[in-house]
């Protein structure tokens, strides 16, 4: 059965705390991971918490990448949700493992929107507002 999207829930352990507390660097890495998996970036926003930690999201035409970090534990929780069959969330997850220098990663992949569409090719590359069709 085909799904409208794939959603990877990833836990990154034993990451470098300095990386996990740097919102600008995390944003660069999250955008790079989106590009690595073939996604189209729409926008992003990141926030640094006091005394430490970062939360952020990269909105992609195909859905989103989101992160929340706990530098004091060397831990990050990441969601990578992509719609369609052309963008692979596992590619972004592997890239983030490298960028965050994670010693251990656990993942769960969920199929979102499982529908009885056996014969159809699922394409999801929505047109951006302002683009000509």
mmCIF file of C-alpha atoms in Angstrom:
data_model
loop_
_atom_site.group_PDB
_atom_site.id
_atom_site.type_symbol
_atom_site.label_atom_id
_atom_site.label_comp_id
_atom_site.label_asym_id
_atom_site.label_seq_id
_atom_site.Cartn_x
_atom_site.Cartn_y
_atom_site.Cartn_z
ATOM 1 C CA UNK A 1 0.000 0.000 0.000
ATOM 2 C CA UNK A 2 1.327 3.405 -0.942
ATOM 3 C CA UNK A 3 1.525 6.322 1.443
ATOM 4 C CA UNK A 4 1.233 10.036 0.828
ATOM 5 C CA UNK A 5 4.327 10.644 2.928
ATOM 6 C CA UNK A 6 7.104 9.173 5.024
ATOM 7 C CA UNK A 7 7.842 10.518 8.493
ATOM 8 C CA UNK A 8 11.131 9.663 10.193
ATOM 9 C CA UNK A 9 11.339 10.239 13.946
ATOM 10 C CA UNK A 10 15.015 10.237 14.896
ATOM 11 C CA UNK A 11 16.871 10.421 18.178
ATOM 12 C CA UNK A 12 20.491 11.558 18.020
ATOM 13 C CA UNK A 13 22.693 10.642 20.988
ATOM 14 C CA UNK A 14 26.278 11.561 21.933
ATOM 15 C CA UNK A 15 26.319 14.684 19.749
ATOM 16 C CA UNK A 16 28.795 17.512 20.250
ATOM 17 C CA UNK A 17 27.195 19.965 22.720
ATOM 18 C CA UNK A 18 28.780 23.000 21.011
ATOM 19 C CA UNK A 19 27.013 22.120 17.772
ATOM 20 C CA UNK A 20 23.679 21.495 19.505
ATOM 21 C CA UNK A 21 23.745 24.933 21.143
ATOM 22 C CA UNK A 22 24.531 26.901 17.969
ATOM 23 C CA UNK A 23 21.254 27.933 16.291
ATOM 24 C CA UNK A 24 22.976 29.366 13.207
ATOM 25 C CA UNK A 25 24.991 26.197 12.635
ATOM 26 C CA UNK A 26 21.966 23.962 13.285
ATOM 27 C CA UNK A 27 19.989 25.953 10.703
ATOM 28 C CA UNK A 28 22.785 25.540 8.146
ATOM 29 C CA UNK A 29 22.915 21.788 8.801
ATOM 30 C CA UNK A 30 19.142 21.352 8.638
ATOM 31 C CA UNK A 31 18.963 23.251 5.335
ATOM 32 C CA UNK A 32 21.892 21.253 3.983
ATOM 33 C CA UNK A 33 20.129 17.993 4.960
ATOM 34 C CA UNK A 34 16.987 19.174 3.151
ATOM 35 C CA UNK A 35 19.017 19.883 0.018
ATOM 36 C CA UNK A 36 20.884 16.570 0.370
ATOM 37 C CA UNK A 37 17.599 14.640 0.158
ATOM 38 C CA UNK A 38 16.369 16.641 -2.838
ATOM 39 C CA UNK A 39 13.807 18.801 -1.047
ATOM 40 C CA UNK A 40 12.811 22.346 -1.961
ATOM 41 C CA UNK A 41 13.290 24.784 0.936
ATOM 42 C CA UNK A 42 10.431 27.241 1.486
ATOM 43 C CA UNK A 43 11.432 28.904 4.782
ATOM 44 C CA UNK A 44 13.033 28.295 8.158
ATOM 45 C CA UNK A 45 12.990 29.585 11.705
ATOM 46 C CA UNK A 46 15.225 28.728 14.663
ATOM 47 C CA UNK A 47 15.261 29.779 18.310
ATOM 48 C CA UNK A 48 17.948 29.556 21.011
ATOM 49 C CA UNK A 49 16.797 28.869 24.558
ATOM 50 C CA UNK A 50 18.379 30.220 27.748
ATOM 51 C CA UNK A 51 20.547 28.740 29.172
ATOM 52 C CA UNK A 52 20.903 26.280 26.271
ATOM 53 C CA UNK A 53 19.095 24.386 23.537
ATOM 54 C CA UNK A 54 17.784 25.104 20.065
ATOM 55 C CA UNK A 55 14.446 24.469 18.366
ATOM 56 C CA UNK A 56 13.852 24.992 14.701
ATOM 57 C CA UNK A 57 12.030 23.998 11.574
ATOM 58 C CA UNK A 58 12.826 24.018 7.886
ATOM 59 C CA UNK A 59 9.627 24.126 5.871
ATOM 60 C CA UNK A 60 10.044 22.327 2.564
ATOM 61 C CA UNK A 61 7.637 22.134 -0.371
ATOM 62 C CA UNK A 62 7.356 18.430 0.450
ATOM 63 C CA UNK A 63 6.630 18.994 4.221
ATOM 64 C CA UNK A 64 9.237 19.768 6.953
ATOM 65 C CA UNK A 65 12.358 19.026 8.995
ATOM 66 C CA UNK A 66 12.200 19.906 12.710
ATOM 67 C CA UNK A 67 14.711 19.700 15.571
ATOM 68 C CA UNK A 68 14.931 20.272 19.303
ATOM 69 C CA UNK A 69 18.293 19.976 21.063
ATOM 70 C CA UNK A 70 19.465 19.325 24.601
ATOM 71 C CA UNK A 71 23.196 20.198 24.496
ATOM 72 C CA UNK A 72 23.613 19.356 28.181
ATOM 73 C CA UNK A 73 22.766 15.734 27.294
ATOM 74 C CA UNK A 74 24.328 15.621 23.825
ATOM 75 C CA UNK A 75 20.851 14.784 22.500
ATOM 76 C CA UNK A 76 18.652 15.989 19.647
ATOM 77 C CA UNK A 77 15.131 14.958 18.623
ATOM 78 C CA UNK A 78 14.504 15.293 14.886
ATOM 79 C CA UNK A 79 11.463 14.842 12.636
ATOM 80 C CA UNK A 80 11.836 14.577 8.865
ATOM 81 C CA UNK A 81 8.504 14.371 7.043
ATOM 82 C CA UNK A 82 8.404 14.211 3.248
ATOM 83 C CA UNK A 83 5.468 13.764 0.896
ATOM 84 C CA UNK A 84 5.645 11.928 -2.410
ATOM 85 C CA UNK A 85 8.208 9.388 -3.547
ATOM 86 C CA UNK A 86 11.057 11.554 -4.826
ATOM 87 C CA UNK A 87 12.413 12.972 -1.542
ATOM 88 C CA UNK A 88 13.823 10.382 0.885
ATOM 89 C CA UNK A 89 13.729 11.371 4.574
ATOM 90 C CA UNK A 90 16.321 8.693 5.409
ATOM 91 C CA UNK A 91 18.896 10.591 3.321
ATOM 92 C CA UNK A 92 18.347 13.736 5.406
ATOM 93 C CA UNK A 93 18.538 11.711 8.624
ATOM 94 C CA UNK A 94 21.877 10.145 7.644
ATOM 95 C CA UNK A 95 23.233 13.571 6.685
ATOM 96 C CA UNK A 96 22.214 15.016 10.056
ATOM 97 C CA UNK A 97 23.926 12.133 11.851
ATOM 98 C CA UNK A 98 27.161 13.188 10.175
ATOM 99 C CA UNK A 99 26.639 16.940 10.656
ATOM 100 C CA UNK A 100 25.727 16.645 14.356
ATOM 101 C CA UNK A 101 28.532 14.117 14.909
ATOM 102 C CA UNK A 102 26.069 11.765 16.596
ATOM 103 C CA UNK A 103 27.548 8.656 18.170
ATOM 104 C CA UNK A 104 24.227 6.801 18.068
ATOM 105 C CA UNK A 105 20.969 7.297 16.177
ATOM 106 C CA UNK A 106 17.658 5.499 16.515
ATOM 107 C CA UNK A 107 14.858 5.981 14.000
ATOM 108 C CA UNK A 108 11.265 5.022 13.434
ATOM 109 C CA UNK A 109 9.674 5.526 10.023
ATOM 110 C CA UNK A 110 5.927 5.986 9.748
ATOM 111 C CA UNK A 111 3.968 5.911 6.537
ATOM 112 C CA UNK A 112 1.534 8.821 6.568
ATOM 113 C CA UNK A 113 -1.708 8.744 4.617
ATOM 114 C CA UNK A 114 -1.694 5.095 3.574
ATOM 115 C CA UNK A 115 -4.301 4.913 0.844
ATOM 116 C CA UNK A 116 -5.418 2.225 -1.553
ATOM 117 C CA UNK A 117 -3.589 3.731 -4.551
ATOM 118 C CA UNK A 118 -1.603 0.723 -5.794
ATOM 119 C CA UNK A 119 -1.654 1.766 -9.457
ATOM 120 C CA UNK A 120 -0.844 5.442 -9.053
ATOM 121 C CA UNK A 121 2.534 7.095 -8.957
ATOM 122 C CA UNK A 122 2.491 9.489 -6.030
ATOM 123 C CA UNK A 123 4.087 12.763 -6.963
ATOM 124 C CA UNK A 124 4.208 15.642 -4.579
ATOM 125 C CA UNK A 125 6.062 18.666 -5.780
ATOM 126 C CA UNK A 126 3.577 21.472 -5.141
ATOM 127 C CA UNK A 127 3.961 24.680 -7.023
ATOM 128 C CA UNK A 128 5.210 27.557 -4.900
ATOM 129 C CA UNK A 129 3.031 30.657 -4.614
ATOM 130 C CA UNK A 130 4.003 32.999 -7.416
ATOM 131 C CA UNK A 131 5.445 30.278 -9.683
ATOM 132 C CA UNK A 132 4.104 29.978 -13.191
ATOM 133 C CA UNK A 133 2.416 26.688 -14.002
#
